[in-house]
Coordinates of C-alpha atoms in Angstrom, one line a residue:
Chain A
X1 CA 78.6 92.8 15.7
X2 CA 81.9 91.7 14.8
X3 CA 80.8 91.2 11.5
X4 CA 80.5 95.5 10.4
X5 CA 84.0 95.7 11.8
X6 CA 86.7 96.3 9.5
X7 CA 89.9 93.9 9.8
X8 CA 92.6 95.3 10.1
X9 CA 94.6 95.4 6.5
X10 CA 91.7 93.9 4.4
X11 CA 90.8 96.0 1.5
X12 CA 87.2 97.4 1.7
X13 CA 84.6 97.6 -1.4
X14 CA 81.5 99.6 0.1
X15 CA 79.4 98.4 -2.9
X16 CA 79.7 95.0 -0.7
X17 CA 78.2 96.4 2.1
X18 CA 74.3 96.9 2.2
X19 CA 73.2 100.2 4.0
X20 CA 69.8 97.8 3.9
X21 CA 71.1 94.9 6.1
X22 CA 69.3 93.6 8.9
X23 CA 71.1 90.5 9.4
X24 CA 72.3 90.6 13.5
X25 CA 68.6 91.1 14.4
X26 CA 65.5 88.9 14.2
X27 CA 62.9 91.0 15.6
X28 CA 61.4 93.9 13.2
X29 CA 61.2 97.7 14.2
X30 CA 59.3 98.1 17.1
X31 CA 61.6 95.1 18.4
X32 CA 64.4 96.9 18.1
X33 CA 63.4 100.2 18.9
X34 CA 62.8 98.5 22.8
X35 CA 65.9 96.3 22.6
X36 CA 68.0 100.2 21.9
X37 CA 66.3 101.8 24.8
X38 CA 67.2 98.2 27.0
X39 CA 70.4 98.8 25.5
X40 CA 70.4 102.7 26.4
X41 CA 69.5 101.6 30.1
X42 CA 72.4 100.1 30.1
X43 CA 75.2 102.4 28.9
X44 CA 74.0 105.0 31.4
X45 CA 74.6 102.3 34.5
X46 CA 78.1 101.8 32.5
X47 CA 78.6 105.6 32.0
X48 CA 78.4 106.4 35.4
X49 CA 80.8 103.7 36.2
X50 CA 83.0 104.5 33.7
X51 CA 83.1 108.2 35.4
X52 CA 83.3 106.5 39.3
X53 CA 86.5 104.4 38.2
X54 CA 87.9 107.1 36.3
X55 CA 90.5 104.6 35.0
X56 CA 89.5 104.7 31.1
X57 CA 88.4 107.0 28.2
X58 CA 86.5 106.6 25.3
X59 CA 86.7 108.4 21.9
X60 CA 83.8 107.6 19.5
X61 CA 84.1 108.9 15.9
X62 CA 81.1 109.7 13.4
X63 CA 82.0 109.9 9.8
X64 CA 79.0 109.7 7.4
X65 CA 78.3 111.3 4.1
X66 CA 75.6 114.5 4.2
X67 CA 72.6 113.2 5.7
X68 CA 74.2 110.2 6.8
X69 CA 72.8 110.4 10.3
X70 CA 75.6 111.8 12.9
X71 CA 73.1 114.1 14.4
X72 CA 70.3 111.1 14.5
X73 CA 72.9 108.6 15.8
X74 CA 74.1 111.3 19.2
X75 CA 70.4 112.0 20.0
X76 CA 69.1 108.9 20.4
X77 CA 72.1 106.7 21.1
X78 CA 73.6 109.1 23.8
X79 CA 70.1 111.0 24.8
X80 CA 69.3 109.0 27.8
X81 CA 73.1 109.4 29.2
X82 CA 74.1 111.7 31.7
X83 CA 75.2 114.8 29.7
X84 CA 78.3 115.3 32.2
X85 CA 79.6 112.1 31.2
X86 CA 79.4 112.8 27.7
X87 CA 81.1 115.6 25.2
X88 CA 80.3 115.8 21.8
X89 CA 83.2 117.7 19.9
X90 CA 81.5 118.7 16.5
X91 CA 84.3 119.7 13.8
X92 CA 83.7 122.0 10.9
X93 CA 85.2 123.9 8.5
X94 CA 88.7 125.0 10.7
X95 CA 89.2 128.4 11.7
X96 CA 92.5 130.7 11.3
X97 CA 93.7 129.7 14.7
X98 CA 93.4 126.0 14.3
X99 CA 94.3 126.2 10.1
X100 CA 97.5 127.8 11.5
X101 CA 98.4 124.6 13.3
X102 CA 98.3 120.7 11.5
X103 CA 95.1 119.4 11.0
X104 CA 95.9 116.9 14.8
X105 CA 96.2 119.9 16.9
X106 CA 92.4 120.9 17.2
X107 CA 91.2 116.8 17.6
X108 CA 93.9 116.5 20.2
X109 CA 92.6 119.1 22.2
X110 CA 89.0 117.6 22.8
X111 CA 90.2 114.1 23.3
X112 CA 88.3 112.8 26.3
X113 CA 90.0 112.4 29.8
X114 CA 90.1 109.8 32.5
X115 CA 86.0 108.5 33.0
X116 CA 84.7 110.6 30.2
X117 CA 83.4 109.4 26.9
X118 CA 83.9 112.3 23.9
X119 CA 81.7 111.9 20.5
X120 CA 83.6 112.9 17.5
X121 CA 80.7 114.6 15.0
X122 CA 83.5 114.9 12.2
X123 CA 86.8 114.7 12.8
X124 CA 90.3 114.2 11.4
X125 CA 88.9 111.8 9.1
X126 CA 88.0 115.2 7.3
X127 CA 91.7 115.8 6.4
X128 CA 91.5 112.5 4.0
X129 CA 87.8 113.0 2.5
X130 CA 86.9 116.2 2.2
X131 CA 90.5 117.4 1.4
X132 CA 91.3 115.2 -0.9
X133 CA 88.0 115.1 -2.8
X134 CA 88.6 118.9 -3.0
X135 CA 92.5 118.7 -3.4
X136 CA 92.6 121.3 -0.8
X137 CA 96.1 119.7 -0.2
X138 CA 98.2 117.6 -2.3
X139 CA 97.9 113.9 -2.6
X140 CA 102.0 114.0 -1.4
X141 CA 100.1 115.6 1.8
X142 CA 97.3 113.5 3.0
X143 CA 98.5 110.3 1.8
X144 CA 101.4 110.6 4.4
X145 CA 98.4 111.6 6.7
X146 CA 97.4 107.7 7.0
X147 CA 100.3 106.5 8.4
X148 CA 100.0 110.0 11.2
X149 CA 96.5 108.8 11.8
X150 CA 97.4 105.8 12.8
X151 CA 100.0 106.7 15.1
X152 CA 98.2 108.9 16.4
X153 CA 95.7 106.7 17.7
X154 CA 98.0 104.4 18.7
X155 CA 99.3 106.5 21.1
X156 CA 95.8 107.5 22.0
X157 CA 95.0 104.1 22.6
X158 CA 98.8 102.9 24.7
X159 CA 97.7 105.8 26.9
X160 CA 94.7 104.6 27.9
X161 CA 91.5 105.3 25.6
X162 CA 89.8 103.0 24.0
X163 CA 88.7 104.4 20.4
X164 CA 85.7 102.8 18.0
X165 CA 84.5 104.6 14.7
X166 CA 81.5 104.2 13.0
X167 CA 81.0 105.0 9.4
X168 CA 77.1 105.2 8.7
X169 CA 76.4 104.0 5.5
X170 CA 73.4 105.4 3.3
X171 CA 72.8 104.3 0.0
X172 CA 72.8 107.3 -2.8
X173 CA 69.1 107.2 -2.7
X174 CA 68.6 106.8 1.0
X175 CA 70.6 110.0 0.9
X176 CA 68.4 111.6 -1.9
X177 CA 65.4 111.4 0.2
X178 CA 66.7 112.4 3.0
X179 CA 67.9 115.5 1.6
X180 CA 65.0 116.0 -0.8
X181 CA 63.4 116.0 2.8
X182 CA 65.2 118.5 4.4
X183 CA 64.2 120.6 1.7
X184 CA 60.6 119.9 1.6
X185 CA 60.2 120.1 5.2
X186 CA 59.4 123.0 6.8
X187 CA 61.3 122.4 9.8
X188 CA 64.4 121.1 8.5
X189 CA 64.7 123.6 5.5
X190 CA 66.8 126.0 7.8
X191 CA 69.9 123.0 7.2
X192 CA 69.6 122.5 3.7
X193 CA 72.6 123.8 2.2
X194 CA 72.9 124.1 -1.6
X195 CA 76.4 123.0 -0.9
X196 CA 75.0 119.2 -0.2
X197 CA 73.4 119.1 -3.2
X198 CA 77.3 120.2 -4.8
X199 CA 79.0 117.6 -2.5
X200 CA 76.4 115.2 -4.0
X201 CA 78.0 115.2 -7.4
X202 CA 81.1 113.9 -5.6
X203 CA 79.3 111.1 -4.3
X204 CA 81.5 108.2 -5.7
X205 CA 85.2 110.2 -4.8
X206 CA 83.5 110.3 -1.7
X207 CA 83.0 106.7 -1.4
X208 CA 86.3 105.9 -2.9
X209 CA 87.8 108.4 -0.3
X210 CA 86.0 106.3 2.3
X211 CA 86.8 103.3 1.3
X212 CA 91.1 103.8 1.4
X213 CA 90.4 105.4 4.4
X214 CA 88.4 102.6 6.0
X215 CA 90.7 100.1 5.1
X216 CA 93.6 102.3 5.6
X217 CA 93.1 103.3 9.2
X218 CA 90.9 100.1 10.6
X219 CA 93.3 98.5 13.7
X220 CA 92.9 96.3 16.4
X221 CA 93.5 99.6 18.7
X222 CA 91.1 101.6 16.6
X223 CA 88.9 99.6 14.6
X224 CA 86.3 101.3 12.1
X225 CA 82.8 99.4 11.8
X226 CA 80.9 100.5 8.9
X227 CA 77.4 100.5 10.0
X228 CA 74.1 99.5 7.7
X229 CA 72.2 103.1 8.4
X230 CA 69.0 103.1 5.7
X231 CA 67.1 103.0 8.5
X232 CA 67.8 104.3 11.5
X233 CA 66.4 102.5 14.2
X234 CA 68.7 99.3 13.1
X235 CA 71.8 102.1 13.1
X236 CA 71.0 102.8 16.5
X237 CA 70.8 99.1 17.9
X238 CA 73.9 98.1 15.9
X239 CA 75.7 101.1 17.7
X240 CA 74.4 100.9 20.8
X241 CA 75.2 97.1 20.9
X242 CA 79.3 97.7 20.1
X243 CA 79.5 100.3 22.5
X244 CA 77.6 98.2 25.6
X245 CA 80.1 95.5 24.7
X246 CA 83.2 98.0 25.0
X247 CA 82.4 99.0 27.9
X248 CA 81.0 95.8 29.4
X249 CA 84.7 94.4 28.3
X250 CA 86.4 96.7 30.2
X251 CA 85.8 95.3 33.4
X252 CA 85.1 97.8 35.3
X253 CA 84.4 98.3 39.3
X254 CA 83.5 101.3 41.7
X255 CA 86.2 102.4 43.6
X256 CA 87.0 101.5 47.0
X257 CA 86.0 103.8 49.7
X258 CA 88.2 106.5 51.5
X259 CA 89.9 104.7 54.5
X260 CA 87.3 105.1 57.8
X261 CA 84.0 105.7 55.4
X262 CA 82.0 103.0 55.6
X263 CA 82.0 103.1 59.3
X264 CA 81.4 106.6 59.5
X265 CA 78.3 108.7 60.9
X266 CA 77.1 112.3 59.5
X267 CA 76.6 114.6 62.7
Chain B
X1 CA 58.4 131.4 40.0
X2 CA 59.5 134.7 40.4
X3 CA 58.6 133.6 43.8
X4 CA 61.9 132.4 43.9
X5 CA 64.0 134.7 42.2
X6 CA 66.5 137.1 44.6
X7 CA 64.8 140.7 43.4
X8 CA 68.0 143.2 42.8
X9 CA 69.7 144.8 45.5
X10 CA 67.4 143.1 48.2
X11 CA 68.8 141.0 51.2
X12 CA 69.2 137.4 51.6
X13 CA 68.3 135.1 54.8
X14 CA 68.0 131.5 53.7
X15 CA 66.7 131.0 57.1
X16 CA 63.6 132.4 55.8
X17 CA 63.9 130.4 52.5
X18 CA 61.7 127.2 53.2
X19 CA 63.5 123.9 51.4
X20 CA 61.0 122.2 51.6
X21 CA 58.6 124.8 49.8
X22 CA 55.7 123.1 47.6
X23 CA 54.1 126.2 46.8
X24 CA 54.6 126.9 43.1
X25 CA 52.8 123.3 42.6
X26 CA 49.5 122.0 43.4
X27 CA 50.2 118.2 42.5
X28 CA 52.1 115.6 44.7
X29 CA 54.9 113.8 43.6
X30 CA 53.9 111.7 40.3
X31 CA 52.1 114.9 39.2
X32 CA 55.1 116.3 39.2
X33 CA 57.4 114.1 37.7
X34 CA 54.5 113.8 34.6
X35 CA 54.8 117.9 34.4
X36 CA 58.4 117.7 34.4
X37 CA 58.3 115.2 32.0
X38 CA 56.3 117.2 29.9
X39 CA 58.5 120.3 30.2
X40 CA 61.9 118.5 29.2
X41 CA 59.9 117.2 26.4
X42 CA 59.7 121.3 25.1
X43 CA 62.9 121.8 26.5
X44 CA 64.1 119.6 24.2
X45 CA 62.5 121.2 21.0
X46 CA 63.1 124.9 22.3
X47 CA 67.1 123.5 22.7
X48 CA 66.8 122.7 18.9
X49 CA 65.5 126.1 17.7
X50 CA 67.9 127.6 19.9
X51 CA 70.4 126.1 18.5
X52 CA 69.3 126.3 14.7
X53 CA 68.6 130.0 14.9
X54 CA 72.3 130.3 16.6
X55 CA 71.9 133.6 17.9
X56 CA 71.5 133.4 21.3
X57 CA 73.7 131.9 24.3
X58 CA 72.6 130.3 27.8
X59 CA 74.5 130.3 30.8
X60 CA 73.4 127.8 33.5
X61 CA 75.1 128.2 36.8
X62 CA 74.1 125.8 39.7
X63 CA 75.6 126.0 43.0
X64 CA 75.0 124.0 46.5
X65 CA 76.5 122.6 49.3
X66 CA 77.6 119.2 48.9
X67 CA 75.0 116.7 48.4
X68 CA 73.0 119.6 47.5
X69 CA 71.7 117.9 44.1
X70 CA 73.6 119.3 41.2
X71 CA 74.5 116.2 39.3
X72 CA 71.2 115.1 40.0
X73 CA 69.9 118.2 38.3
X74 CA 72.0 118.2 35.4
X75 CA 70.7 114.2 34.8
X76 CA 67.1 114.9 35.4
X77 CA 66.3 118.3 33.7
X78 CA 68.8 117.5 30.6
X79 CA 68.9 114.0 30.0
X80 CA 66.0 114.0 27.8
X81 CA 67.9 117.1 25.4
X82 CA 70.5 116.4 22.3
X83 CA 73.8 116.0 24.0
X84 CA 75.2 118.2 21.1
X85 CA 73.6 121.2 22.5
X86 CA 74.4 121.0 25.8
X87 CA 78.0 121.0 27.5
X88 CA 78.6 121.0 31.3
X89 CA 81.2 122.6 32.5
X90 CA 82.5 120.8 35.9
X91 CA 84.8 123.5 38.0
X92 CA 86.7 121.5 40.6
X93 CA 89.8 122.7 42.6
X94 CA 91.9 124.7 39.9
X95 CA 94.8 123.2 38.5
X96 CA 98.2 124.5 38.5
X97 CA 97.6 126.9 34.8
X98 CA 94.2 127.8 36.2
X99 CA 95.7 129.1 39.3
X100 CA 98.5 131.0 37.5
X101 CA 95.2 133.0 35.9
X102 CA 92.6 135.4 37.5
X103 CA 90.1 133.5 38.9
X104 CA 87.8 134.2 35.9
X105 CA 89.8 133.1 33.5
X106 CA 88.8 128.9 33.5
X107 CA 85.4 130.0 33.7
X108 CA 85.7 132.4 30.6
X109 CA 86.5 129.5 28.6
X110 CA 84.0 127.9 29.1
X111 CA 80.6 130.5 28.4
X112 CA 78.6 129.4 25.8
X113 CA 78.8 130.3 22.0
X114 CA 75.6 131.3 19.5
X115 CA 73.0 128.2 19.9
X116 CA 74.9 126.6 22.8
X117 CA 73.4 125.6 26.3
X118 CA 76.3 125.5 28.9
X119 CA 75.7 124.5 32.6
X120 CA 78.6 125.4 34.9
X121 CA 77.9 122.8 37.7
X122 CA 80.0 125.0 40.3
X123 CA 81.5 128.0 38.8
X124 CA 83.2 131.3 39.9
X125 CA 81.1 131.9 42.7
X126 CA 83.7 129.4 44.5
X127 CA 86.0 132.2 44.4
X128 CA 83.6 134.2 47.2
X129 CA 82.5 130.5 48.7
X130 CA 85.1 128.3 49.5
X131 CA 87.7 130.4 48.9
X132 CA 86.3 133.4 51.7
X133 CA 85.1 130.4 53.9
X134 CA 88.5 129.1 54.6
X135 CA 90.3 131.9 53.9
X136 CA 92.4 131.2 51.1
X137 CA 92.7 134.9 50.0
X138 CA 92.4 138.2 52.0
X139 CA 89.1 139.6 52.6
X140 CA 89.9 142.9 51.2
X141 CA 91.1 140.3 47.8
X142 CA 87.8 138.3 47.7
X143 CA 85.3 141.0 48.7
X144 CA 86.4 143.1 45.3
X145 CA 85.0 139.9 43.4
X146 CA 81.2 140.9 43.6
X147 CA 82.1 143.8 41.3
X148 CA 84.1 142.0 39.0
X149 CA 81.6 138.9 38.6
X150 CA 78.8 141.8 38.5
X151 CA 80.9 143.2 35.1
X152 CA 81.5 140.0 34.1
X153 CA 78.1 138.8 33.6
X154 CA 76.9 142.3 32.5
X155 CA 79.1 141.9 29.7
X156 CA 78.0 138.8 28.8
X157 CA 74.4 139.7 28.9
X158 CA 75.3 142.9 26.8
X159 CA 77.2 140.2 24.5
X160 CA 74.3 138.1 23.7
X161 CA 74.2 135.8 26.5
X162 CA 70.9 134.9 28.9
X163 CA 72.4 134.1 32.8
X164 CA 70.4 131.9 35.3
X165 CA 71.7 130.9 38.4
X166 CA 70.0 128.3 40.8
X167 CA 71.3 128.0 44.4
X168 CA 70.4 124.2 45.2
X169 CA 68.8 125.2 48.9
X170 CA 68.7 122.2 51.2
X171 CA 68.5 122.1 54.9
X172 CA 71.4 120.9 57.7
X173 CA 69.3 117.9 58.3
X174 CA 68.6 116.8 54.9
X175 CA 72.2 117.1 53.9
X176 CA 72.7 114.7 56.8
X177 CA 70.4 112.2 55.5
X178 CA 72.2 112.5 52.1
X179 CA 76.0 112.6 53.1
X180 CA 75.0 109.1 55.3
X181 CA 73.0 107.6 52.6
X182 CA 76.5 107.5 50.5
X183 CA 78.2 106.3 53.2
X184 CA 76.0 103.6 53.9
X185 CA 74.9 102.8 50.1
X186 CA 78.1 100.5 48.6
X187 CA 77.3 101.8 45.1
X188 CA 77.4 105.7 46.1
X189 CA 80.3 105.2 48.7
X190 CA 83.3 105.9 46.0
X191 CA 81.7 109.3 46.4
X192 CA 81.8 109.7 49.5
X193 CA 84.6 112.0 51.0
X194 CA 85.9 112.9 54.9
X195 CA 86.1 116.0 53.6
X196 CA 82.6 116.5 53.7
X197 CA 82.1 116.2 57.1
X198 CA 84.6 118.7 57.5
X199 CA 82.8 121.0 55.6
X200 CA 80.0 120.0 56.9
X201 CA 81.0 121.6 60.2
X202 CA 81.6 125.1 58.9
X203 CA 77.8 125.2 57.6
X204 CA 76.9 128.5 58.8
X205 CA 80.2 129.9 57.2
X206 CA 78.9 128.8 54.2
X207 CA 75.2 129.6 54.6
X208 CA 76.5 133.3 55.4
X209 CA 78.5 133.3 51.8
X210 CA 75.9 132.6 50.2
X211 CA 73.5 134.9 51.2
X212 CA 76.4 137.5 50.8
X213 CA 77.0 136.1 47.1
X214 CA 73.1 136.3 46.5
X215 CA 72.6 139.7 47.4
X216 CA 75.3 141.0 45.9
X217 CA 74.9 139.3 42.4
X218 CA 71.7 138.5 42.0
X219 CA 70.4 141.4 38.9
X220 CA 68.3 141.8 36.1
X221 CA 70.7 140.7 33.8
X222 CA 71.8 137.5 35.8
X223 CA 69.5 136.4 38.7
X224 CA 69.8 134.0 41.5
X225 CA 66.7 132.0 42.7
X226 CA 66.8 129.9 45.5
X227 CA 65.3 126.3 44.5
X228 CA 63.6 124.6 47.3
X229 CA 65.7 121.7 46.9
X230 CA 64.9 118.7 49.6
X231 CA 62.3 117.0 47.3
X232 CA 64.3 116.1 44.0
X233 CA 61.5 116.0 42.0
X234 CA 60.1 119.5 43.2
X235 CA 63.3 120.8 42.4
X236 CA 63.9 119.4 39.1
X237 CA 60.3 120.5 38.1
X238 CA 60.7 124.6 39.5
X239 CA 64.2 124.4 37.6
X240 CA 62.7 122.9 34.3
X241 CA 60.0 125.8 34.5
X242 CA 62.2 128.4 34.6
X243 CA 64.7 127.1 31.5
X244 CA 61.2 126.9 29.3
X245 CA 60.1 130.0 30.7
X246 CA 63.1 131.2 29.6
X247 CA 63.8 129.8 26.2
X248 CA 60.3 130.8 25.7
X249 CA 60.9 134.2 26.1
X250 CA 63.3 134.8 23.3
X251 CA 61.0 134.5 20.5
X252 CA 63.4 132.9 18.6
X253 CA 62.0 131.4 14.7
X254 CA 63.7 129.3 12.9
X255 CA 66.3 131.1 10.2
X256 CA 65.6 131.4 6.6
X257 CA 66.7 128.9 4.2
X258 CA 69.0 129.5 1.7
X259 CA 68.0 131.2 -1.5
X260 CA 66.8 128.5 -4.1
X261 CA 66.0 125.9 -1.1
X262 CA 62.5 125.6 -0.9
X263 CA 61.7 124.6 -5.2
X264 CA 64.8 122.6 -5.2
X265 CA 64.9 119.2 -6.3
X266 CA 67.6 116.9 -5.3
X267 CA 69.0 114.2 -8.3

């Protein structure tokens, strides 16, 4: 999967990424619909060992475009996983209290803790995409926020979590007919938000946005991986796959028993 | 399965509570794991509406004596739902800032917003369980705390929020079987603890705090019912009946969309 990972320092060119590759897998759909769920199998059993050790954390961030596929990706990547092993810490538009603080404060407080694994749905990514495609702050501002960013994470990661972000990556017309969709469907019309269709005419500041970002903030502690997501059941294996290897490479091991248990006998 | 709710103001002897109760169910076991299967399948759409119409909140509690089958629960009745609209809230001894608060304060925190399922997996009611059985504050301190949890959840019924609470009901021998299974399985041993089998010892204490708890707090607003908890499967199909009972009864529809949505075409 090493090949959707950004290296550190290397500029990135999204047009050179196709949201329509297939290339890490042979099989077609319904191949790799059962490889996910093999794959799904498996980060439960690592999960729950994650939580038994309780050495580690994890810190997954979701960044996508509207429609991009955040809420897809948590359902049916996470869905089979113990739901007390898992957080998902959704970010929107701040509120007073946390606008009154800088834009790390309200991220920092639903980073995960020892054995846990949090979801970022949004996140502090925010504060150089949307804010800057709206010039909500100055670029003086959140250019300097690059360089926080990554210390931030650095520190994140020398303290013990291990951090991996995925930017899903839909082509403009993938995202057209998605939202066109959401629109036309009876049961998703309740999310369609005018807004999108707004935040659509941004679409290449967006990607430019992305793209300084991506390269900007990729590091061997925290490395982004920008994900082919057109279709979803190859966004879903891809993901699945990195996060099965993080954890597999983290050798983990149950605890040893409390002195006297394994001997003991329940009266 | 109102057969198993604690009716207001009544009395509570779990002696005459049957754990190994069948009765709401005519199937044997792989009847019942289809049903449940079946149910978490709605439980899953009904968490969707919930959460799209945002206007109601659920409070889960679930309470038991150890090896009583919470985390078991929480994995079996909510694996299947969108781990973005469902948080568990794990209560374990308070820490240091938590005790410098009333004893409602953590748990205060933590209640659900508009659209959100929370399940407390332990909760307050420690503070008239563990705390009254080994005396870690006055009688005359802990027995004032019916009347406060009473208000408490009153207020957040009043607010907007639907309380259920399941009391996990195993018997002495079947907790046996479980506490020595852990000992004896290497892969659930990191769980097991000597002081269980302390606790284990002061199982009437605890078995009279409960029914005390019960009666006291069970009401229309928030009721208790007592889950006949030895088979896992029986369990996790009578507590999967009662959430889609629930969520059922809330008539909830799914909101409006925007002005302009519905003839809009996306470019």
């Amino acid at each position: 999967m090493d090949r959707y990972r950004i290296k550190p320092g290397s500029q990135v060119d999204l047009s050179r990424h196709d949201p329509d590759d297939r290339s890490a897998f042979d099989g077609d759909k319904a191949a790799g619909k059962a490889e996910t769920a093999a794959l799904n199998g498996r980060l439960e059993a690592l999960q729950e060992l994650l939580y038994a050790e309780g050495r580690h954390k994890v810190l997954v961030v979701l960044q996508a475009m509207d429609a991009g596929g955040k809420d897809g990706t948590i359902r049916s990547v996470f869905e089979g996983v113990n739901p007390q092993g898992v957080k998902v810490a959704s970010f929107k538009r701040p509120t007073p209290p946390e606008q009154a603080h800088d834009y790390l404060w309200r991220v920092h407080g639903q980073t995960p803790g020892s054995g846990e694994i949090v979801i970022f749905n949004r996140s502090h990514y925010e504060d150089v995409l949307v804010v800057r495609v709206h010039e909500l702050v100055p670029e003086s501002r959140w250019r300097k926020r690059f360089a926080h960013i990554r210390a931030f994470e650095s520190m994140l990661g020398d303290e013990g979590t291990r951090i991996v972000k995925f930017f899903l990556h839909v082509s403009k017309d993938e995202q057209r007919e998605r939202l066109q969709e959401r629109i036309d469907d009876p049961r998703k019309r309740w999310k369609a938000n005018p807004a999108d269709l707004e935040e659509r005419k941004r679409w290449d500041d967006y990607q430019a946005a992305y793209e300084e970002a991506l390269a900007e903030t990729s590091t061997e502690q925290a490395p982004w991986y920008v994900i082919p997501a057109n279709a979803n059941w190859y966004r879903n294996l891809v993901i699945s796959r990195i996060l099965v290897d993080l954890l597999e490479g983290l050798s983990m091991r149950y605890p040893e028993p409390a002195e006297g248990i394994p001997d003991m006998r329940v009266v």
